[in-house]
Amino acid sequence: MALEAFCRSRGQAFVRFDAMGHGESSGHFEDGSIGRWADDAVAVLDALTEGPQILVGSSMGGWLMLLAALERRSRIAGLLGLAAAPDFTEELIFAALSDQQKQTLLRHGSVMVDEGDGMEPYSVTRRLIEDGRQHLLLQAPINLTCPIRLIHGQRDDSVPWRTALRLQADLASDDVAVTLVKSSGHRLSEAADLERMTAVLEALLRTIEGGR
């Protein structure tokens, strides 16, 4: 909503949506997968936008942002990732499962995960893990050459902040700037975080517009 307000103030077109099984969208999270959600992002890009686009993705959305950009490179003018979490299904979920949980996942197709941080336990499906493996990005160069900005809090307990530096190294673009914020967590939703986000986006827009 902060991005929408910023774009309205600037007269900038803006589209946002909830992925299937998230927020106000229909469906169940357990029925989704990284590939399905990335396909949905591409469908929104194709059906509801025109001309060059800046994609903004937070957490899992940062992974989907990259996958959608790879599918529509000619349409992408720039990217803004907020605590972007590529490969999280493998590195942050599957790798953290105990041997018993992994056996349950393989045998029954799902396993309940309780991270003990006050959040409700959630179901991880074998489909999510196996599909995620088909879309891993952090093991090879990422062929995106547009301007890219990454913001990550160093108090992020969900996605290691060093992920942003790994992304910067793997992206083909020479114009990748990383902002690390010592006091911020994963959500990057405090007032100072939102002000920083819109300032970075405004500067990115000026860079893109100046390069045309």
PDB file of C-alpha atoms in Angstrom:
ATOM      1  CA  MET A   1       0.000   0.000   0.000  1.00  0.00           C
ATOM      2  CA  ALA A   2       2.936   2.336   0.623  1.00  0.00           C
ATOM      3  CA  LEU A   3       4.115   1.615  -2.911  1.00  0.00           C
ATOM      4  CA  GLU A   4       0.644   2.338  -4.273  1.00  0.00           C
ATOM      5  CA  ALA A   5       0.535   5.684  -2.456  1.00  0.00           C
ATOM      6  CA  PHE A   6       4.004   6.535  -3.798  1.00  0.00           C
ATOM      7  CA  CYS A   7       3.012   5.663  -7.363  1.00  0.00           C
ATOM      8  CA  ARG A   8      -0.238   7.625  -7.130  1.00  0.00           C
ATOM      9  CA  SER A   9       1.666  10.685  -5.923  1.00  0.00           C
ATOM     10  CA  ARG A  10       3.974  10.353  -8.895  1.00  0.00           C
ATOM     11  CA  GLY A  11       1.321   9.563 -11.501  1.00  0.00           C
ATOM     12  CA  GLN A  12       2.971   6.186 -11.948  1.00  0.00           C
ATOM     13  CA  ALA A  13       0.991   3.130 -13.039  1.00  0.00           C
ATOM     14  CA  PHE A  14       0.934   0.389 -10.399  1.00  0.00           C
ATOM     15  CA  VAL A  15      -0.357  -3.199 -10.141  1.00  0.00           C
ATOM     16  CA  ARG A  16      -0.276  -5.432  -7.086  1.00  0.00           C
ATOM     17  CA  PHE A  17      -1.771  -8.853  -6.434  1.00  0.00           C
ATOM     18  CA  ASP A  18      -1.820 -11.675  -3.901  1.00  0.00           C
ATOM     19  CA  ALA A  19      -0.444 -14.988  -5.085  1.00  0.00           C
ATOM     20  CA  MET A  20      -2.779 -17.983  -5.074  1.00  0.00           C
ATOM     21  CA  GLY A  21      -3.359 -19.147  -1.506  1.00  0.00           C
ATOM     22  CA  HIS A  22      -2.077 -15.866  -0.082  1.00  0.00           C
ATOM     23  CA  GLY A  23      -3.913 -12.822   1.265  1.00  0.00           C
ATOM     24  CA  GLU A  24      -7.250 -12.272  -0.442  1.00  0.00           C
ATOM     25  CA  SER A  25      -6.627 -14.616  -3.372  1.00  0.00           C
ATOM     26  CA  SER A  26      -8.497 -17.888  -3.656  1.00  0.00           C
ATOM     27  CA  GLY A  27      -6.920 -21.311  -3.287  1.00  0.00           C
ATOM     28  CA  HIS A  28      -4.828 -22.942  -0.596  1.00  0.00           C
ATOM     29  CA  PHE A  29      -1.127 -22.378   0.059  1.00  0.00           C
ATOM     30  CA  GLU A  30      -0.579 -26.143   0.148  1.00  0.00           C
ATOM     31  CA  ASP A  31      -1.760 -26.433  -3.466  1.00  0.00           C
ATOM     32  CA  GLY A  32       0.756 -23.880  -4.703  1.00  0.00           C
ATOM     33  CA  SER A  33       4.355 -24.121  -5.852  1.00  0.00           C
ATOM     34  CA  ILE A  34       7.115 -21.772  -6.886  1.00  0.00           C
ATOM     35  CA  GLY A  35       6.541 -22.559 -10.561  1.00  0.00           C
ATOM     36  CA  ARG A  36       2.785 -22.006 -10.279  1.00  0.00           C
ATOM     37  CA  TRP A  37       3.210 -18.690  -8.470  1.00  0.00           C
ATOM     38  CA  ALA A  38       5.873 -17.520 -10.936  1.00  0.00           C
ATOM     39  CA  ASP A  39       3.565 -18.413 -13.839  1.00  0.00           C
ATOM     40  CA  ASP A  40       0.835 -16.346 -12.188  1.00  0.00           C
ATOM     41  CA  ALA A  41       3.209 -13.382 -11.919  1.00  0.00           C
ATOM     42  CA  VAL A  42       4.013 -13.665 -15.633  1.00  0.00           C
ATOM     43  CA  ALA A  43       0.275 -13.891 -16.418  1.00  0.00           C
ATOM     44  CA  VAL A  44      -0.375 -10.677 -14.477  1.00  0.00           C
ATOM     45  CA  LEU A  45       2.537  -9.003 -16.268  1.00  0.00           C
ATOM     46  CA  ASP A  46       1.168 -10.074 -19.667  1.00  0.00           C
ATOM     47  CA  ALA A  47      -2.505  -9.344 -19.043  1.00  0.00           C
ATOM     48  CA  LEU A  48      -2.489  -6.204 -16.921  1.00  0.00           C
ATOM     49  CA  THR A  49       0.585  -4.188 -17.900  1.00  0.00           C
ATOM     50  CA  GLU A  50       2.002  -2.472 -20.954  1.00  0.00           C
ATOM     51  CA  GLY A  51       5.504  -1.306 -21.754  1.00  0.00           C
ATOM     52  CA  PRO A  52       8.615  -1.588 -19.579  1.00  0.00           C
ATOM     53  CA  GLN A  53       8.032  -2.588 -15.974  1.00  0.00           C
ATOM     54  CA  ILE A  54       9.782  -2.466 -12.619  1.00  0.00           C
ATOM     55  CA  LEU A  55       9.032  -5.585 -10.595  1.00  0.00           C
ATOM     56  CA  VAL A  56       9.031  -5.393  -6.801  1.00  0.00           C
ATOM     57  CA  GLY A  57       9.166  -8.567  -4.732  1.00  0.00           C
ATOM     58  CA  SER A  58       9.323  -9.157  -1.003  1.00  0.00           C
ATOM     59  CA  SER A  59      10.650 -12.395   0.534  1.00  0.00           C
ATOM     60  CA  MET A  60       9.235 -15.244  -1.589  1.00  0.00           C
ATOM     61  CA  GLY A  61       8.058 -12.528  -3.962  1.00  0.00           C
ATOM     62  CA  GLY A  62      11.706 -11.668  -4.541  1.00  0.00           C
ATOM     63  CA  TRP A  63      12.264 -15.154  -5.935  1.00  0.00           C
ATOM     64  CA  LEU A  64       9.120 -14.919  -8.067  1.00  0.00           C
ATOM     65  CA  MET A  65      10.212 -11.462  -9.265  1.00  0.00           C
ATOM     66  CA  LEU A  66      13.477 -12.927 -10.570  1.00  0.00           C
ATOM     67  CA  LEU A  67      11.783 -15.896 -12.230  1.00  0.00           C
ATOM     68  CA  ALA A  68       9.182 -13.674 -13.914  1.00  0.00           C
ATOM     69  CA  ALA A  69      11.906 -11.301 -15.098  1.00  0.00           C
ATOM     70  CA  LEU A  70      13.834 -14.203 -16.628  1.00  0.00           C
ATOM     71  CA  GLU A  71      10.696 -15.207 -18.545  1.00  0.00           C
ATOM     72  CA  ARG A  72      10.037 -11.647 -19.817  1.00  0.00           C
ATOM     73  CA  ARG A  73      13.466 -10.013 -20.002  1.00  0.00           C
ATOM     74  CA  SER A  74      12.424  -7.642 -22.799  1.00  0.00           C
ATOM     75  CA  ARG A  75       9.636  -6.202 -20.613  1.00  0.00           C
ATOM     76  CA  ILE A  76      11.705  -5.558 -17.489  1.00  0.00           C
ATOM     77  CA  ALA A  77      13.235  -2.129 -16.875  1.00  0.00           C
ATOM     78  CA  GLY A  78      14.367  -2.773 -13.305  1.00  0.00           C
ATOM     79  CA  LEU A  79      13.923  -4.845 -10.158  1.00  0.00           C
ATOM     80  CA  LEU A  80      13.541  -4.029  -6.468  1.00  0.00           C
ATOM     81  CA  GLY A  81      13.928  -6.917  -4.019  1.00  0.00           C
ATOM     82  CA  LEU A  82      13.003  -6.603  -0.343  1.00  0.00           C
ATOM     83  CA  ALA A  83      14.512  -9.380   1.785  1.00  0.00           C
ATOM     84  CA  ALA A  84      14.450 -11.443  -1.415  1.00  0.00           C
ATOM     85  CA  ALA A  85      14.433 -15.184  -0.721  1.00  0.00           C
ATOM     86  CA  PRO A  86      15.468 -17.174  -3.807  1.00  0.00           C
ATOM     87  CA  ASP A  87      15.902 -20.897  -3.197  1.00  0.00           C
ATOM     88  CA  PHE A  88      14.322 -20.690   0.266  1.00  0.00           C
ATOM     89  CA  THR A  89      12.437 -23.980  -0.150  1.00  0.00           C
ATOM     90  CA  GLU A  90      15.734 -25.847  -0.380  1.00  0.00           C
ATOM     91  CA  GLU A  91      18.109 -23.793   1.747  1.00  0.00           C
ATOM     92  CA  LEU A  92      15.805 -22.557   4.497  1.00  0.00           C
ATOM     93  CA  ILE A  93      13.030 -25.152   4.708  1.00  0.00           C
ATOM     94  CA  PHE A  94      14.248 -28.562   3.519  1.00  0.00           C
ATOM     95  CA  ALA A  95      17.758 -28.121   4.918  1.00  0.00           C
ATOM     96  CA  ALA A  96      16.284 -27.321   8.349  1.00  0.00           C
ATOM     97  CA  LEU A  97      14.100 -30.443   8.523  1.00  0.00           C
ATOM     98  CA  SER A  98      15.187 -33.286  10.750  1.00  0.00           C
ATOM     99  CA  ASP A  99      15.810 -36.698   9.199  1.00  0.00           C
ATOM    100  CA  GLN A 100      12.481 -37.846  10.623  1.00  0.00           C
ATOM    101  CA  GLN A 101      10.651 -34.889   9.100  1.00  0.00           C
ATOM    102  CA  LYS A 102      12.267 -35.557   5.731  1.00  0.00           C
ATOM    103  CA  GLN A 103      11.118 -39.165   5.871  1.00  0.00           C
ATOM    104  CA  THR A 104       7.592 -38.040   6.744  1.00  0.00           C
ATOM    105  CA  LEU A 105       7.644 -35.589   3.847  1.00  0.00           C
ATOM    106  CA  LEU A 106       8.727 -38.270   1.397  1.00  0.00           C
ATOM    107  CA  ARG A 107       6.346 -40.906   2.745  1.00  0.00           C
ATOM    108  CA  HIS A 108       3.197 -38.836   3.268  1.00  0.00           C
ATOM    109  CA  GLY A 109       3.687 -35.921   0.889  1.00  0.00           C
ATOM    110  CA  SER A 110       3.680 -33.238   3.586  1.00  0.00           C
ATOM    111  CA  VAL A 111       5.002 -32.416   7.030  1.00  0.00           C
ATOM    112  CA  MET A 112       3.991 -29.865   9.657  1.00  0.00           C
ATOM    113  CA  VAL A 113       6.674 -27.364  10.585  1.00  0.00           C
ATOM    114  CA  ASP A 114       6.636 -25.359  13.805  1.00  0.00           C
ATOM    115  CA  GLU A 115       9.329 -22.697  13.893  1.00  0.00           C
ATOM    116  CA  GLY A 116       8.469 -21.790  17.473  1.00  0.00           C
ATOM    117  CA  ASP A 117       8.462 -18.036  16.826  1.00  0.00           C
ATOM    118  CA  GLY A 118       4.853 -17.442  17.774  1.00  0.00           C
ATOM    119  CA  MET A 119       3.574 -18.235  14.286  1.00  0.00           C
ATOM    120  CA  GLU A 120       1.100 -21.018  13.620  1.00  0.00           C
ATOM    121  CA  PRO A 121       2.622 -24.324  12.458  1.00  0.00           C
ATOM    122  CA  TYR A 122       2.325 -24.713   8.705  1.00  0.00           C
ATOM    123  CA  SER A 123       2.330 -27.544   6.207  1.00  0.00           C
ATOM    124  CA  VAL A 124       5.269 -28.059   3.858  1.00  0.00           C
ATOM    125  CA  THR A 125       4.434 -30.255   0.879  1.00  0.00           C
ATOM    126  CA  ARG A 126       6.673 -32.523  -1.124  1.00  0.00           C
ATOM    127  CA  ARG A 127       5.334 -30.714  -4.204  1.00  0.00           C
ATOM    128  CA  LEU A 128       6.666 -27.383  -2.899  1.00  0.00           C
ATOM    129  CA  ILE A 129      10.138 -28.784  -2.265  1.00  0.00           C
ATOM    130  CA  GLU A 130      10.438 -30.755  -5.496  1.00  0.00           C
ATOM    131  CA  ASP A 131       9.055 -27.951  -7.644  1.00  0.00           C
ATOM    132  CA  GLY A 132      11.352 -25.468  -5.896  1.00  0.00           C
ATOM    133  CA  ARG A 133      14.330 -27.560  -7.004  1.00  0.00           C
ATOM    134  CA  GLN A 134      13.340 -26.934 -10.615  1.00  0.00           C
ATOM    135  CA  HIS A 135      13.644 -23.169 -10.085  1.00  0.00           C
ATOM    136  CA  LEU A 136      16.791 -22.736  -7.983  1.00  0.00           C
ATOM    137  CA  LEU A 137      18.829 -19.655  -8.927  1.00  0.00           C
ATOM    138  CA  LEU A 138      21.776 -19.349  -6.565  1.00  0.00           C
ATOM    139  CA  GLN A 139      23.939 -22.027  -8.152  1.00  0.00           C
ATOM    140  CA  ALA A 140      24.693 -20.327 -11.476  1.00  0.00           C
ATOM    141  CA  PRO A 141      24.816 -16.895 -13.116  1.00  0.00           C
ATOM    142  CA  ILE A 142      21.415 -15.202 -13.333  1.00  0.00           C
ATOM    143  CA  ASN A 143      20.981 -13.712 -16.799  1.00  0.00           C
ATOM    144  CA  LEU A 144      19.365 -10.395 -15.907  1.00  0.00           C
ATOM    145  CA  THR A 145      21.092  -7.197 -17.022  1.00  0.00           C
ATOM    146  CA  CYS A 146      18.668  -4.465 -15.932  1.00  0.00           C
ATOM    147  CA  PRO A 147      19.265  -2.124 -12.944  1.00  0.00           C
ATOM    148  CA  ILE A 148      18.534  -4.044  -9.727  1.00  0.00           C
ATOM    149  CA  ARG A 149      18.193  -2.816  -6.143  1.00  0.00           C
ATOM    150  CA  LEU A 150      18.177  -5.117  -3.118  1.00  0.00           C
ATOM    151  CA  ILE A 151      17.278  -4.091   0.449  1.00  0.00           C
ATOM    152  CA  HIS A 152      17.835  -6.496   3.337  1.00  0.00           C
ATOM    153  CA  GLY A 153      17.675  -6.130   7.103  1.00  0.00           C
ATOM    154  CA  GLN A 154      20.588  -7.511   9.093  1.00  0.00           C
ATOM    155  CA  ARG A 155      18.214  -8.557  11.881  1.00  0.00           C
ATOM    156  CA  ASP A 156      16.265 -10.734   9.471  1.00  0.00           C
ATOM    157  CA  ASP A 157      15.534 -14.004  11.299  1.00  0.00           C
ATOM    158  CA  SER A 158      13.857 -15.595   8.264  1.00  0.00           C
ATOM    159  CA  VAL A 159      16.231 -14.991   5.339  1.00  0.00           C
ATOM    160  CA  PRO A 160      19.968 -14.446   5.929  1.00  0.00           C
ATOM    161  CA  TRP A 161      21.060 -10.979   4.833  1.00  0.00           C
ATOM    162  CA  ARG A 162      24.030 -12.494   3.030  1.00  0.00           C
ATOM    163  CA  THR A 163      21.526 -13.815   0.483  1.00  0.00           C
ATOM    164  CA  ALA A 164      21.449 -10.293  -0.958  1.00  0.00           C
ATOM    165  CA  LEU A 165      25.216 -10.360  -1.469  1.00  0.00           C
ATOM    166  CA  ARG A 166      25.033 -13.796  -3.078  1.00  0.00           C
ATOM    167  CA  LEU A 167      22.380 -12.474  -5.435  1.00  0.00           C
ATOM    168  CA  GLN A 168      24.479  -9.438  -6.279  1.00  0.00           C
ATOM    169  CA  ALA A 169      27.404 -11.716  -7.172  1.00  0.00           C
ATOM    170  CA  ASP A 170      25.304 -14.056  -9.324  1.00  0.00           C
ATOM    171  CA  LEU A 171      23.317 -11.449 -11.274  1.00  0.00           C
ATOM    172  CA  ALA A 172      24.727 -10.630 -14.715  1.00  0.00           C
ATOM    173  CA  SER A 173      23.851  -6.951 -14.367  1.00  0.00           C
ATOM    174  CA  ASP A 174      26.673  -4.583 -13.432  1.00  0.00           C
ATOM    175  CA  ASP A 175      24.113  -2.196 -11.927  1.00  0.00           C
ATOM    176  CA  VAL A 176      23.155  -4.053  -8.742  1.00  0.00           C
ATOM    177  CA  ALA A 177      23.122  -2.066  -5.508  1.00  0.00           C
ATOM    178  CA  VAL A 178      22.565  -3.672  -2.100  1.00  0.00           C
ATOM    179  CA  THR A 179      21.310  -1.745   0.924  1.00  0.00           C
ATOM    180  CA  LEU A 180      21.907  -3.524   4.238  1.00  0.00           C
ATOM    181  CA  VAL A 181      20.023  -2.112   7.214  1.00  0.00           C
ATOM    182  CA  LYS A 182      21.497  -3.040  10.571  1.00  0.00           C
ATOM    183  CA  SER A 183      18.335  -2.371  12.615  1.00  0.00           C
ATOM    184  CA  SER A 184      15.703  -3.935  10.334  1.00  0.00           C
ATOM    185  CA  GLY A 185      14.105  -7.366  10.355  1.00  0.00           C
ATOM    186  CA  HIS A 186      12.459  -9.444   7.650  1.00  0.00           C
ATOM    187  CA  ARG A 187       9.273  -7.516   7.026  1.00  0.00           C
ATOM    188  CA  LEU A 188      10.893  -4.147   6.317  1.00  0.00           C
ATOM    189  CA  SER A 189       7.568  -2.502   7.151  1.00  0.00           C
ATOM    190  CA  GLU A 190       8.439   0.071   9.793  1.00  0.00           C
ATOM    191  CA  ALA A 191       8.046   3.733   8.826  1.00  0.00           C
ATOM    192  CA  ALA A 192      11.784   4.160   8.230  1.00  0.00           C
ATOM    193  CA  ASP A 193      11.838   1.005   6.091  1.00  0.00           C
ATOM    194  CA  LEU A 194       8.970   2.265   3.926  1.00  0.00           C
ATOM    195  CA  GLU A 195      10.614   5.652   3.487  1.00  0.00           C
ATOM    196  CA  ARG A 196      13.854   3.939   2.474  1.00  0.00           C
ATOM    197  CA  MET A 197      12.016   1.657   0.037  1.00  0.00           C
ATOM    198  CA  THR A 198      10.269   4.513  -1.748  1.00  0.00           C
ATOM    199  CA  ALA A 199      13.489   6.562  -1.859  1.00  0.00           C
ATOM    200  CA  VAL A 200      15.340   3.639  -3.459  1.00  0.00           C
ATOM    201  CA  LEU A 201      12.487   3.125  -5.912  1.00  0.00           C
ATOM    202  CA  GLU A 202      12.396   6.806  -6.824  1.00  0.00           C
ATOM    203  CA  ALA A 203      16.132   6.806  -7.481  1.00  0.00           C
ATOM    204  CA  LEU A 204      15.767   3.619  -9.567  1.00  0.00           C
ATOM    205  CA  LEU A 205      13.038   5.268 -11.643  1.00  0.00           C
ATOM    206  CA  ARG A 206      15.268   8.285 -12.245  1.00  0.00           C
ATOM    207  CA  THR A 207      18.108   5.991 -13.320  1.00  0.00           C
ATOM    208  CA  ILE A 208      15.844   4.162 -15.769  1.00  0.00           C
ATOM    209  CA  GLU A 209      14.218   7.308 -17.112  1.00  0.00           C
ATOM    210  CA  GLY A 210      17.609   8.955 -17.515  1.00  0.00           C
ATOM    211  CA  GLY A 211      18.872   6.002 -19.514  1.00  0.00           C
ATOM    212  CA  ARG A 212      16.147   6.093 -22.120  1.00  0.00           C
TER     213      ARG A 212
END
